[in-house]
Amino acid sequence: MGVMLTTYVVNLLRDRQFQQLPNNIFNILMFHEIIVPEDEDELSDIVRRKVLQNNTPEFQQSLFIESKHLDESDYLEELKSKFHHAFRDEITIVIDDRFKKDFFIQAEKTRSYLGEIIAQPEPASTLAVITTDISTLVLPEWISSATVVWDTNVMMDWTKSLDAFRLNISKGERSFPVKLHILFDEEILTTTERFSSMTSSISSRNLTIVCGVRRREHHSFDQWKMYEQQLIQRLKENKISLNLLPEPQTRYHLNGNQNGHKLHLENGDLILFDDDYEIMARPHLGEPWAQQLMEKNTSCSRCQFLPMCGGNPHHVENLNEECPEFITAFSDRISLKYKLFHL
Amino acid sequence: MTTTRKITVAEKLRWNTNQTLETNTYIRCYSDALDRHMDPATRQEFFMISKFLTDGTVALSKNQISLAAYHFEKAERYIRQIDPTRETLLKFIANVYGRSKSFHYYKLNDHAAAIRLIEETQTATEALEAKEGLAFLVLDRVSQYHNMARLFFSLGLEEKGFHQLSACICFLMTGHSDVLSDLNRNYIKEYDGPFIEMKSSLLQQLLTETILSLQKEPSAELFRKESASFLEPIFQRTEKFVKHSDTDEQVHDWLSIARVFYAGDILSFKKLSIRFISTSKSTKLKEAIKGYFSYC
């Protein structure tokens, strides 16, 4: 997401000289909703779309399956009985390091089994891997996309691991998008050499890297925010350009769900819930919630991040600890992404 | 115990939302025509309405029916506000609206409404083709007939569906259709470079997509029956195939090889296929011929 505009285009927009814009530029700006109809209530439109996208029975939900259940014979049967096949065509199989014995074989078996009850002839399969070691991780060919959560250790030579991982995913005939979430320890912020040895262009065509500081239980929100800022600072110092901006489909509102969460990564990619057998259903935004946001009577309604984060009407103040991490050092994040284009 | 669900032809075939037809050449031709027939303000109004319709189509392809309805309603609200005297704008809108909204009806299982709208759109598109630089939109009508075939399959009218699919391909091969006679009314005076590129690309796309879709069928017997219903009328027209491009030549070669398969000479088919795979530049055609190997 994101467009770069020349001064010429910015000036045309500023002067409302839309008709001077060439067709292709106009279409790009319209696609990104930088230009919208004059009579459109943008906030209402965005919130309404989020509600309709997520809060309808026909929403294609991802089916999240944790690897620890894959060898339980009645688990899949229960899944089948609980969830109507017509509603989803994507399976996300979550592999945790602790349960990774034969996981790819089990995951493939699960996928074929569920494929038979899913509406699409070939369901898209996402593999979500949570691991402390990416250097030996080989992703199977049958998946459509992968999300890898890499819980790094400060002692690890992580640039070497990253190189090994990049090599592994570039092997094989089929290429699929891989998103790598690197979770850093706060200690890494004090070890300069680990950053300076990193190459400047670490994202590549099929690999998107996002990173953040792991929030530990003893971290206060402000403390954690400070570490995030330090991390961004270190990236900048070492001229490491990354896209740390949220994607448009960020579902921040999930944070407020009463079921609680086990692991919630920003950008709405991986959301698991505590209750083992209820992990598949994505929670709903809910009409009253949307209504409150649209009525613009919550603190979120007045916040500049609202279209990106999804909003939470229960916030009593802006930018508290329920807010997603992307709000931290936002302008620095934009600058990191901008530099990414200029590598 | 699990059972394998039978996949119907309707499920196998994809709805043609013109995304593949809309090659760079198509967009360039369309954009040039818009520049010629509309002032900038009108053009931007058209782009905006088209965007909402495209958003609706994208939502439909993700099965987000309510969200799609929201986008369509938004587009319709703006369409209703257009002064009826602005005929050119309305004609262009009718073209994009028809192809998106018919998909909406299809997803809502209102097949009759989808067919009715496609028919209305065909008339509107034909009128649009009379305008300078828009004769190429006859290809748009072909892709709409392709979608109509999918509707026939959904209604259980398989024979009619295959008949329609073959007719689309025969028209692209020969420039004439006995079945879809309205396609013979068009404004193509000569086959220029861009038109040839679009025509050949659409021909290859319709042929390979249909075959690749049918190849999802695990039963060899059923595949043979379905694909033969589709290809037989095409084989009958192969002699009249007017080849304008390298792609056309390859499609022609492909058809000749496929014909050997249906004649039952599997040994020759394999030999010819292997040679075709090693020489053809088209990935899709190669893929479609490779798909036959599992039925040999």
XYZ file of C-alpha atoms in Angstrom:
639
model
C 0.000 0.000 0.000
C 1.070 3.542 -0.577
C 1.743 5.830 -3.511
C 4.424 8.383 -4.124
C 3.331 11.648 -5.621
C 5.419 14.182 -7.471
C 5.238 17.811 -6.410
C 3.418 18.524 -9.651
C 0.611 16.080 -8.788
C 0.475 17.223 -5.162
C 0.065 20.807 -6.351
C -2.697 19.831 -8.756
C -4.497 18.068 -5.916
C -3.973 20.934 -3.559
C -5.406 23.347 -6.141
C -8.245 20.920 -6.899
C -7.225 20.840 -10.562
C -8.374 17.243 -10.937
C -9.164 17.592 -14.600
C -5.532 18.307 -15.360
C -4.565 14.859 -14.103
C -3.755 12.252 -16.768
C -6.127 9.267 -16.827
C -3.675 6.818 -15.278
C -2.727 9.144 -12.398
C -6.378 9.928 -11.726
C -7.188 6.224 -11.630
C -4.326 5.435 -9.253
C -5.379 8.226 -6.906
C -8.961 7.052 -7.066
C -7.947 3.447 -6.476
C -6.091 4.477 -3.326
C -9.048 6.649 -2.371
C -6.974 9.784 -2.284
C -9.645 11.169 -4.571
C -13.215 10.355 -3.549
C -16.568 11.841 -4.585
C -17.193 15.208 -3.023
C -20.376 14.104 -1.260
C -18.866 10.963 0.263
C -18.626 10.662 4.034
C -15.277 8.896 4.100
C -15.351 7.688 7.691
C -18.828 6.302 7.360
C -17.900 4.646 4.086
C -14.786 2.953 5.485
C -16.476 1.739 8.655
C -19.495 0.490 6.737
C -17.261 -1.473 4.390
C -15.368 -3.037 7.273
C -18.635 -4.121 8.841
C -19.955 -5.579 5.619
C -16.699 -7.304 4.862
C -16.391 -9.018 8.212
C -19.826 -9.207 9.637
C -21.672 -11.164 7.029
C -22.285 -14.878 6.882
C -20.783 -15.113 3.437
C -17.453 -13.672 4.558
C -14.675 -15.974 3.469
C -13.194 -16.715 6.783
C -9.879 -18.316 7.259
C -10.006 -21.552 9.094
C -7.258 -21.517 11.714
C -6.043 -24.896 12.797
C -3.343 -25.358 15.383
C -0.771 -28.061 14.777
C -1.122 -29.530 18.241
C -4.554 -30.815 17.257
C -3.609 -32.319 13.944
C -3.118 -35.822 15.265
C -6.328 -35.839 17.292
C -8.703 -38.051 15.375
C -11.939 -36.423 16.479
C -10.697 -32.876 16.061
C -11.209 -32.610 12.329
C -14.582 -34.323 12.553
C -15.628 -31.707 15.050
C -14.396 -28.939 12.793
C -16.495 -30.342 10.001
C -19.620 -30.462 12.089
C -19.174 -26.966 13.450
C -18.407 -24.902 10.414
C -20.433 -24.612 7.331
C -18.249 -25.220 4.306
C -19.755 -22.505 2.141
C -18.373 -19.740 4.264
C -14.716 -20.185 3.725
C -12.221 -21.207 1.161
C -8.982 -20.628 2.941
C -7.267 -22.780 5.488
C -4.553 -21.478 7.738
C -2.613 -24.148 9.504
C -0.655 -22.843 12.451
C 2.511 -24.698 13.285
C 4.123 -24.061 16.623
C 7.710 -25.142 17.243
C 6.658 -27.155 20.232
C 4.382 -29.350 18.144
C 6.301 -29.577 14.950
C 6.924 -33.304 14.857
C 5.892 -34.433 11.363
C 3.885 -31.275 11.057
C 4.103 -30.824 7.314
C 2.767 -34.293 6.664
C -0.053 -33.765 9.116
C -0.750 -30.325 7.727
C -0.993 -31.696 4.195
C -3.333 -34.456 5.356
C -5.532 -31.921 7.111
C -5.592 -29.713 4.070
C -6.723 -32.492 1.740
C -9.288 -33.654 4.241
C -10.787 -30.220 4.709
C -10.496 -29.431 1.017
C -13.281 -31.915 0.451
C -15.720 -29.993 2.585
C -14.713 -26.522 1.510
C -16.661 -24.710 -1.164
C -13.789 -24.138 -3.567
C -12.298 -27.100 -5.403
C -8.844 -25.985 -4.329
C -8.843 -24.092 -1.054
C -6.048 -21.624 -0.591
C -3.763 -22.871 2.125
C -1.763 -20.595 4.317
C 0.832 -22.000 6.601
C 1.550 -19.976 9.698
C 4.721 -21.059 11.405
C 5.770 -19.813 14.802
C 9.416 -20.674 15.282
C 12.626 -19.732 17.041
C 14.736 -21.077 14.207
C 14.116 -20.092 10.605
C 17.441 -21.224 9.204
C 16.307 -24.822 8.751
C 12.687 -24.099 7.930
C 11.628 -25.409 4.534
C 8.140 -24.504 3.410
C 6.176 -27.057 1.396
C 5.209 -26.420 -2.236
C 1.476 -26.967 -1.809
C 0.759 -23.816 0.171
C -0.543 -20.569 -1.329
C 1.109 -18.271 1.174
C 3.021 -18.394 4.425
C 3.310 -16.314 7.524
C 6.373 -17.027 9.581
C 6.686 -15.611 13.055
C 10.288 -15.653 14.080
C 10.893 -15.317 17.749
C 14.535 -14.269 17.658
C 17.033 -14.722 20.381
C 19.582 -12.067 21.174
C 22.418 -14.553 21.057
C 21.554 -15.751 17.611
C 23.362 -14.582 14.492
C 20.118 -13.581 12.930
C 21.436 -12.172 9.658
C 22.905 -15.600 8.903
C 19.591 -17.287 9.737
C 17.755 -14.809 7.551
C 20.061 -15.510 4.622
C 19.548 -19.254 5.037
C 15.789 -18.741 5.142
C 15.837 -16.573 2.020
C 17.770 -19.260 0.228
C 15.303 -21.931 1.323
C 12.232 -20.083 0.138
C 13.761 -19.282 -3.233
C 14.233 -22.991 -3.936
C 11.642 -25.006 -5.832
C 9.555 -24.206 -8.870
C 6.557 -22.606 -7.271
C 6.830 -19.279 -5.569
C 4.341 -18.007 -3.037
C 4.291 -14.879 -0.893
C 5.947 -15.202 2.472
C 5.517 -12.713 5.257
C 8.151 -12.852 7.947
C 7.447 -11.243 11.291
C 10.659 -10.776 13.229
C 10.101 -10.377 16.933
C 13.178 -8.837 18.532
C 14.252 -8.892 22.126
C 14.779 -5.468 23.574
C 18.396 -6.466 24.320
C 19.191 -6.532 20.637
C 18.842 -2.781 20.595
C 22.094 -2.533 22.511
C 24.135 -4.801 20.263
C 25.209 -2.546 17.426
C 27.079 -5.101 15.342
C 23.983 -7.263 14.863
C 22.320 -4.428 13.007
C 25.204 -3.092 11.038
C 25.854 -6.511 9.516
C 22.377 -6.596 8.069
C 22.035 -5.928 4.357
C 20.066 -2.874 3.453
C 17.590 -4.558 1.172
C 16.197 -7.405 3.186
C 12.734 -7.653 1.662
C 12.552 -9.261 -1.743
C 9.882 -10.040 -4.308
C 8.157 -12.859 -2.495
C 9.335 -12.024 0.969
C 7.900 -9.216 3.026
C 9.532 -8.547 6.335
C 7.916 -6.751 9.221
C 9.546 -6.426 12.587
C 8.884 -5.250 16.079
C 10.051 -5.605 19.644
C 8.556 -8.503 21.549
C 6.367 -7.126 24.280
C 7.101 -8.929 27.503
C 4.748 -9.140 30.421
C 6.770 -6.754 32.540
C 6.865 -4.101 29.797
C 4.579 -1.195 30.341
C 2.993 0.243 27.209
C 5.228 3.302 27.343
C 8.310 1.188 27.847
C 7.426 -1.039 24.923
C 6.640 1.973 22.777
C 10.065 3.341 23.620
C 11.708 0.085 22.507
C 9.757 0.194 19.273
C 10.989 3.711 18.684
C 14.538 2.619 19.419
C 14.223 -0.224 16.946
C 13.019 2.113 14.233
C 15.860 4.450 15.087
C 18.370 1.612 14.712
C 16.884 0.629 11.373
C 17.205 4.207 10.202
C 20.766 4.573 11.431
C 21.768 1.457 9.552
C 19.861 2.474 6.437
C 17.645 -0.568 6.622
C 14.450 0.215 4.769
C 11.337 -1.722 5.609
C 7.660 -1.307 5.127
C 6.375 -1.014 8.650
C 3.095 0.565 7.688
C -0.132 -1.331 8.204
C -1.997 -2.934 5.366
C -5.456 -1.616 4.630
C -7.157 -4.715 6.014
C -5.765 -4.235 9.504
C -8.332 -5.501 11.937
C -7.355 -3.767 15.072
C -10.833 -4.099 16.484
C -10.091 -7.744 17.190
C -8.046 -6.583 20.145
C -11.182 -5.693 21.964
C -12.752 -9.101 21.588
C -13.776 -10.663 24.842
C -12.352 -14.082 24.005
C -8.858 -12.766 24.472
C -6.001 -13.776 22.297
C -2.978 -15.941 22.424
C -1.000 -14.291 19.698
C -2.064 -11.278 17.802
C 0.181 -9.810 15.195
C -0.518 -6.452 13.726
C -1.597 -6.271 10.089
C -4.335 -8.707 10.957
C -2.444 -11.720 9.793
C -2.467 -14.160 12.598
C -5.038 -14.203 15.320
C -5.512 -17.106 17.645
C -7.865 -17.451 20.535
C -7.549 -19.048 23.903
C -10.340 -21.497 23.667
C -8.771 -24.297 21.665
C -11.885 -25.420 19.894
C -13.125 -21.950 19.064
C -10.050 -20.723 17.322
C -11.474 -20.626 13.842
C -14.226 -18.089 14.109
C -13.124 -14.542 13.561
C -14.972 -12.229 15.882
C -17.357 -9.729 14.439
C -17.076 -6.023 14.432
C -20.758 -5.642 15.226
C -23.248 -3.061 14.124
C -23.440 -0.965 17.345
C -19.672 -0.613 17.281
C -19.682 0.616 13.727
C -22.620 2.863 14.485
C -20.734 4.545 17.316
C -17.713 5.097 15.144
C -19.851 6.494 12.376
C -21.630 8.830 14.714
C -18.200 10.224 15.468
C -18.786 10.359 19.185
C -15.840 8.291 20.380
C -12.232 9.279 20.930
C -11.282 6.990 18.052
C -13.601 8.851 15.715
C -11.390 11.883 16.097
C -8.098 10.022 15.767
C -5.993 10.348 12.626
C -5.246 6.611 12.621
C -8.848 5.476 12.540
C -9.225 4.403 8.938
C -6.099 2.280 9.315
C -6.644 0.707 12.732
C -10.361 -0.034 12.642
C -11.115 1.853 15.832
C -12.478 0.888 19.201
C -15.379 2.866 20.648
C -14.481 1.796 24.178
C -11.302 3.781 24.176
C -11.435 6.553 26.693
C -8.438 8.336 25.285
C -6.527 8.337 22.055
C -3.416 6.288 21.597
C -3.554 4.072 24.617
C -2.109 0.605 24.921
C -4.876 -1.055 23.043
C -3.790 0.787 19.947
C -1.815 -1.181 17.363
C 1.922 -0.837 17.342
C 2.073 0.907 13.979
C 1.068 4.185 15.589
C 4.496 4.322 17.196
C 6.894 6.639 15.363
C 4.505 6.770 12.438
C 6.368 9.390 10.438
C 9.596 7.402 10.815
C 7.804 4.376 9.451
C 6.656 6.346 6.435
C 10.213 7.458 5.882
C 11.503 3.859 6.071
C 9.002 2.808 3.470
C 9.796 5.778 1.270
C 13.471 4.782 1.320
C 12.505 1.263 0.351
C 11.275 2.611 -2.981
C 14.582 4.344 -3.567
C 16.930 1.468 -2.935
C -15.554 -41.474 6.302
C -15.348 -38.776 3.675
C -16.894 -38.441 0.267
C -15.580 -36.470 -2.680
C -18.033 -33.825 -3.751
C -18.835 -33.834 -7.464
C -17.762 -30.606 -9.124
C -20.177 -29.412 -11.763
C -19.124 -27.777 -15.021
C -20.540 -24.502 -13.751
C -18.194 -24.607 -10.781
C -15.223 -25.482 -12.898
C -15.639 -22.579 -15.276
C -14.594 -19.161 -14.157
C -16.701 -16.091 -14.696
C -15.010 -13.857 -17.215
C -14.816 -10.448 -15.593
C -12.667 -9.256 -18.449
C -9.630 -9.053 -16.255
C -7.667 -11.173 -18.656
C -9.144 -9.559 -21.717
C -8.123 -6.239 -20.292
C -4.587 -6.431 -21.476
C -2.500 -3.314 -21.820
C -3.637 -3.079 -25.424
C -7.287 -3.239 -24.399
C -6.810 -0.566 -21.773
C -4.919 1.628 -24.221
C -7.615 1.276 -26.892
C -10.361 1.892 -24.349
C -8.558 4.843 -22.839
C -7.906 6.384 -26.291
C -11.591 6.020 -27.135
C -12.617 7.638 -23.873
C -10.294 10.562 -24.558
C -11.878 10.927 -27.968
C -15.501 10.806 -26.842
C -15.539 12.419 -23.416
C -14.285 15.630 -21.876
C -12.023 15.220 -18.809
C -14.773 15.851 -16.251
C -17.103 13.270 -17.824
C -14.257 10.811 -18.150
C -13.434 11.118 -14.464
C -17.078 10.660 -13.572
C -17.029 7.480 -15.636
C -13.832 6.246 -13.957
C -15.346 6.817 -10.539
C -18.516 4.854 -11.286
C -16.458 2.109 -12.933
C -14.318 1.879 -9.808
C -17.338 1.242 -7.587
C -18.518 -1.432 -10.005
C -15.056 -2.998 -10.011
C -14.994 -2.899 -6.202
C -18.323 -4.730 -6.298
C -16.932 -7.357 -8.656
C -13.837 -7.855 -6.493
C -16.028 -8.316 -3.413
C -18.142 -10.831 -5.348
C -15.111 -12.832 -6.318
C -14.330 -13.109 -2.601
C -17.935 -14.102 -1.909
C -18.538 -10.933 0.081
C -22.062 -10.540 -1.231
C -23.231 -7.827 1.170
C -20.152 -5.727 0.569
C -20.620 -6.162 -3.171
C -24.226 -4.997 -2.873
C -22.994 -1.920 -1.029
C -20.581 -1.022 -3.842
C -23.205 -1.656 -6.507
C -25.752 0.489 -4.678
C -23.212 3.258 -4.489
C -22.537 3.059 -8.231
C -26.259 2.893 -8.981
C -26.895 5.969 -6.862
C -24.442 7.959 -8.975
C -25.790 6.475 -12.207
C -29.318 7.567 -11.302
C -28.087 11.138 -10.894
C -26.808 11.313 -14.476
C -28.887 13.459 -16.778
C -30.514 11.160 -19.398
C -29.377 13.506 -22.170
C -25.738 12.510 -21.530
C -26.071 9.572 -23.882
C -22.406 8.834 -24.494
C -21.600 8.570 -20.794
C -24.648 6.409 -20.208
C -23.689 4.063 -23.049
C -20.198 3.562 -21.659
C -21.648 2.990 -18.218
C -24.160 0.480 -19.563
C -21.237 -1.542 -20.904
C -19.325 -1.744 -17.619
C -22.442 -1.932 -15.455
C -23.889 -4.850 -17.402
C -20.835 -7.028 -17.151
C -20.365 -6.379 -13.422
C -23.983 -6.476 -12.348
C -24.700 -9.674 -14.283
C -21.989 -11.309 -12.181
C -23.792 -10.016 -9.097
C -27.048 -11.606 -10.233
C -25.180 -14.791 -10.988
C -23.773 -14.895 -7.462
C -27.268 -14.283 -6.090
C -28.462 -17.265 -8.134
C -30.815 -15.014 -10.100
C -29.807 -16.522 -13.423
C -32.755 -15.171 -15.360
C -31.884 -11.595 -14.361
C -28.224 -12.196 -15.226
C -29.099 -13.490 -18.704
C -31.523 -10.621 -19.281
C -28.898 -8.087 -18.300
C -26.226 -9.661 -20.493
C -28.630 -9.499 -23.440
C -29.366 -5.836 -22.737
C -25.657 -5.126 -22.387
C -24.930 -6.779 -25.705
C -27.307 -4.341 -27.404
C -25.770 -1.378 -25.587
C -22.245 -2.519 -26.446
C -23.168 -2.977 -30.087
C -24.380 0.626 -30.160
C -21.149 1.752 -28.547
C -19.077 -0.086 -31.145
C -20.451 2.245 -33.838
C -18.476 5.069 -32.287
C -15.031 5.826 -33.604
C -12.309 3.665 -32.104
C -14.647 1.311 -30.273
C -15.202 -1.410 -32.857
C -12.922 -3.711 -30.846
C -15.652 -3.983 -28.194
C -17.118 -6.803 -30.247
C -14.631 -8.874 -28.232
C -16.368 -7.686 -25.129
C -19.576 -9.175 -26.477
C -17.775 -12.473 -27.044
C -16.659 -12.567 -23.416
C -20.217 -11.826 -22.326
C -21.481 -14.781 -24.326
C -18.838 -16.825 -22.573
C -20.340 -15.758 -19.244
C -23.786 -16.619 -20.513
C -22.523 -20.135 -21.182
C -21.582 -20.394 -17.530
C -25.131 -19.397 -16.618
C -26.484 -22.151 -18.850
C -24.309 -24.640 -17.000
C -25.647 -23.376 -13.689
C -29.158 -23.930 -14.973
C -28.247 -27.495 -15.887
C -28.363 -26.705 -19.613
C -24.975 -28.233 -20.301
C -25.488 -28.891 -23.985
C -26.532 -25.303 -24.558
C -23.553 -24.118 -22.505
C -21.018 -26.050 -24.556
C -22.723 -24.947 -27.750
C -22.330 -21.323 -26.679
C -18.697 -21.738 -25.621
C -17.772 -23.335 -28.920
C -19.635 -20.630 -30.817
C -17.538 -17.923 -29.116
C -14.338 -19.665 -30.149
C -15.549 -20.332 -33.693
C -16.357 -16.657 -34.099
C -12.865 -15.666 -32.963
C -11.340 -18.182 -35.370
C -13.365 -17.362 -38.445
C -14.818 -13.892 -37.877
C -18.294 -15.307 -38.441
C -20.858 -17.080 -36.303
C -23.859 -19.110 -37.384
C -24.968 -19.426 -33.771
C -24.345 -15.979 -32.286
C -25.419 -14.122 -35.381
C -25.465 -10.689 -33.762
C -21.662 -10.884 -33.571
C -21.657 -10.724 -37.372
C -23.003 -7.199 -37.019
C -19.850 -5.387 -36.084
C -17.745 -2.444 -37.158
C -14.420 -4.184 -37.719
C -13.283 -3.028 -41.143
C -9.778 -4.409 -40.988
C -7.783 -6.468 -38.548
C -5.188 -4.006 -37.302
C -2.305 -4.876 -34.947
C -3.998 -4.101 -31.617
C -7.202 -5.889 -32.633
C -5.294 -8.982 -33.744
C -3.422 -9.029 -30.450
C -6.633 -8.777 -28.420
C -8.511 -11.267 -30.563
C -5.738 -13.867 -30.491
C -5.255 -13.439 -26.782
C -8.981 -13.843 -26.094
C -9.158 -16.880 -28.364
C -6.282 -18.546 -26.581
C -7.684 -17.589 -23.196
C -11.194 -18.943 -23.821
C -9.879 -22.180 -25.267
C -7.292 -22.918 -22.589
C -9.395 -21.763 -19.651
C -12.259 -23.994 -20.705
C -10.008 -27.001 -21.251
C -8.058 -26.459 -18.049
C -11.324 -26.121 -16.155
C -12.686 -29.312 -17.661
C -9.444 -31.070 -16.776
C -10.342 -30.715 -13.109
C -12.600 -33.669 -13.780
C -11.074 -36.833 -12.316
C -13.210 -39.186 -14.421
C -11.569 -39.776 -17.809
C -14.883 -40.766 -19.330
C -16.650 -37.605 -18.188
C -13.759 -35.398 -19.246
C -13.776 -36.948 -22.693
C -17.533 -36.440 -23.017
C -17.535 -32.838 -21.808
C -14.470 -31.738 -23.721
C -15.652 -33.422 -26.909
C -18.993 -31.578 -26.691
C -17.028 -28.373 -26.440
C -14.380 -29.071 -29.073
C -16.316 -30.932 -31.774
C -17.936 -27.824 -33.339
C -14.552 -26.091 -33.151
C -12.814 -28.934 -34.979
C -15.444 -28.631 -37.702
C -14.492 -24.976 -38.226
C -10.708 -25.447 -38.073
C -10.422 -25.336 -41.856
C -11.995 -21.898 -41.906
C -9.706 -20.618 -39.153
C -8.161 -17.354 -40.396
C -4.820 -17.079 -38.679
C -3.504 -13.573 -38.131
C -0.776 -14.089 -35.589
C 1.739 -16.469 -34.148
C -0.685 -17.145 -31.287
C -3.377 -18.098 -33.815
C -0.906 -20.501 -35.469
C -0.216 -22.115 -32.121
C -3.904 -22.419 -31.308
C -4.351 -24.048 -34.702
C -1.546 -26.523 -33.995
C -3.004 -27.210 -30.575
C -6.407 -28.007 -32.066
C -4.864 -30.336 -34.630
C -3.087 -32.269 -31.886
C -6.177 -32.413 -29.653
C -8.098 -33.797 -32.608
C -5.710 -36.757 -32.736
C -6.528 -37.477 -29.070
C -10.265 -37.639 -29.778
C -9.617 -39.818 -32.837
C -8.152 -42.324 -30.367
C -4.584 -42.392 -31.732
C -2.957 -41.914 -28.336
C 0.545 -42.835 -29.473
C 0.602 -40.154 -32.172
C -1.059 -37.722 -29.789
C 1.716 -38.165 -27.250
C 4.420 -37.783 -29.877
C 2.878 -34.601 -31.293
C 2.205 -33.207 -27.811
C 5.784 -33.633 -26.689
C 6.997 -31.818 -29.786
C 4.398 -29.062 -29.224
C 5.434 -28.650 -25.591
C 9.066 -28.268 -26.549
C 8.410 -25.691 -29.272
C 5.329 -23.670 -28.237
C 5.817 -20.316 -26.568
C 2.429 -20.338 -24.908
C 2.500 -21.601 -21.324
C -1.272 -21.943 -21.207
C -1.502 -23.991 -24.407
C 1.304 -26.221 -23.182
C -0.401 -26.647 -19.831
C -3.689 -27.500 -21.530
C -2.077 -30.169 -23.683
C -0.125 -31.595 -20.744
C -3.423 -31.969 -18.908
C -4.484 -34.583 -21.461
C -1.705 -36.932 -20.388
C -3.606 -38.035 -17.298
C -6.474 -39.198 -19.556
C -4.232 -41.131 -21.953
